[in-house]
Amino acid sequence: MECPECKSTHIKKNGRKKGKQNHICVKCGRQFIDCYQSHQGYAQAVKHECLKMYVNGMGFRSIERVKGVHHTTIMKWVKQVGELLPDFYDAENFSRSRRIR
Ligand SMILES: [Zn+2]
């Protein structure tokens, strides 16, 4: 998890809001909840669909044509997921996940 404001990963828990875990950034003091989504970014659902297409063998440019997400954005996601959640994606396509790492 990182701060949506300054991208710092120095985050502390800060109680709960409407049943969701609230966090505070130690560096800049920004408060945010678990499911925070940047208005500049894509929804998690779109990201997951693109990644699913990727692990099922679609190329970046094919996904770009289908989902309308720029291929460099998808590459960035694949890289993030490859670093953060290798086991989850290993389950679907081991060889491809290994190449990401
Ligand atoms: Zn911050």
CSV table of N, CA and C in Angstrom, one decimal, residues 2-3 10 14 17 23 32 36 40 43 46-47 54 60 62-63 70 73 77 80 91-92 94 98:
chain,number,residue,atom,x,y,z
A,2,GLU,N,0.5,2.3,-0.7
A,2,GLU,CA,1.2,3.5,-0.7
A,2,GLU,C,0.3,4.7,-0.6
A,3,CYS,N,0.8,5.8,-0.2
A,3,CYS,CA,0.1,7.0,-0.1
A,3,CYS,C,-0.4,7.5,-1.4
A,10,HIS,N,5.3,4.5,3.9
A,10,HIS,CA,5.3,4.6,5.4
A,10,HIS,C,3.9,5.0,5.8
A,14,ASN,N,-5.2,4.1,11.1
A,14,ASN,CA,-5.8,5.3,11.7
A,14,ASN,C,-7.3,5.1,12.0
A,17,LYS,N,-13.4,3.8,9.3
A,17,LYS,CA,-14.4,4.8,8.8
A,17,LYS,C,-15.4,4.0,8.0
A,23,HIS,N,-6.3,4.8,6.9
A,23,HIS,CA,-4.9,4.8,7.1
A,23,HIS,C,-4.4,6.3,7.0
A,32,PHE,N,-6.5,8.2,4.1
A,32,PHE,CA,-7.2,7.5,3.1
A,32,PHE,C,-7.6,6.1,3.5
A,36,TYR,N,-9.2,3.0,-1.6
A,36,TYR,CA,-8.9,4.3,-2.3
A,36,TYR,C,-8.6,4.0,-3.8
A,40,GLN,N,-7.4,9.6,-11.3
A,40,GLN,CA,-6.6,9.6,-12.5
A,40,GLN,C,-6.4,8.2,-13.1
A,43,ALA,N,-10.1,1.8,-12.7
A,43,ALA,CA,-10.7,1.0,-11.6
A,43,ALA,C,-10.0,-0.3,-11.5
A,46,VAL,N,-11.0,-2.9,-14.0
A,46,VAL,CA,-10.4,-2.8,-15.4
A,46,VAL,C,-9.0,-3.4,-15.4
A,47,LYS,N,-8.3,-3.1,-14.3
A,47,LYS,CA,-6.9,-3.5,-14.2
A,47,LYS,C,-6.9,-5.1,-14.2
A,54,TYR,N,-4.0,-10.8,-20.1
A,54,TYR,CA,-2.5,-11.0,-20.3
A,54,TYR,C,-2.1,-12.4,-20.0
A,60,PHE,N,-0.1,-7.1,-25.3
A,60,PHE,CA,-0.4,-5.7,-24.8
A,60,PHE,C,-1.3,-4.9,-25.8
A,62,SER,N,-3.3,-6.1,-28.2
A,62,SER,CA,-4.6,-6.6,-28.3
A,62,SER,C,-5.5,-6.1,-27.2
A,63,ILE,N,-4.9,-6.1,-26.0
A,63,ILE,CA,-5.7,-5.7,-24.8
A,63,ILE,C,-6.0,-4.2,-24.9
A,70,HIS,N,-4.0,2.1,-22.5
A,70,HIS,CA,-2.8,2.1,-23.2
A,70,HIS,C,-1.8,1.0,-22.8
A,73,THR,N,0.5,1.3,-19.9
A,73,THR,CA,-0.2,1.2,-18.6
A,73,THR,C,-0.3,-0.3,-18.2
A,77,TRP,N,1.3,-2.4,-15.0
A,77,TRP,CA,0.5,-3.3,-14.1
A,77,TRP,C,1.1,-4.7,-14.0
A,80,GLN,N,4.0,-4.6,-11.9
A,80,GLN,CA,3.6,-4.4,-10.5
A,80,GLN,C,3.2,-5.8,-9.9
A,91,ALA,N,-0.6,-19.3,-10.4
A,91,ALA,CA,-1.7,-20.3,-10.5
A,91,ALA,C,-2.3,-20.4,-11.9
A,92,GLU,N,-2.4,-19.3,-12.5
A,92,GLU,CA,-3.1,-19.3,-13.8
A,92,GLU,C,-2.1,-19.6,-15.0
A,94,PHE,N,2.0,-20.3,-15.1
A,94,PHE,CA,3.3,-20.3,-14.4
A,94,PHE,C,4.4,-19.8,-15.3
A,98,ARG,N,6.8,-16.4,-14.7
A,98,ARG,CA,8.2,-16.5,-14.4
A,98,ARG,C,9.0,-15.5,-15.3
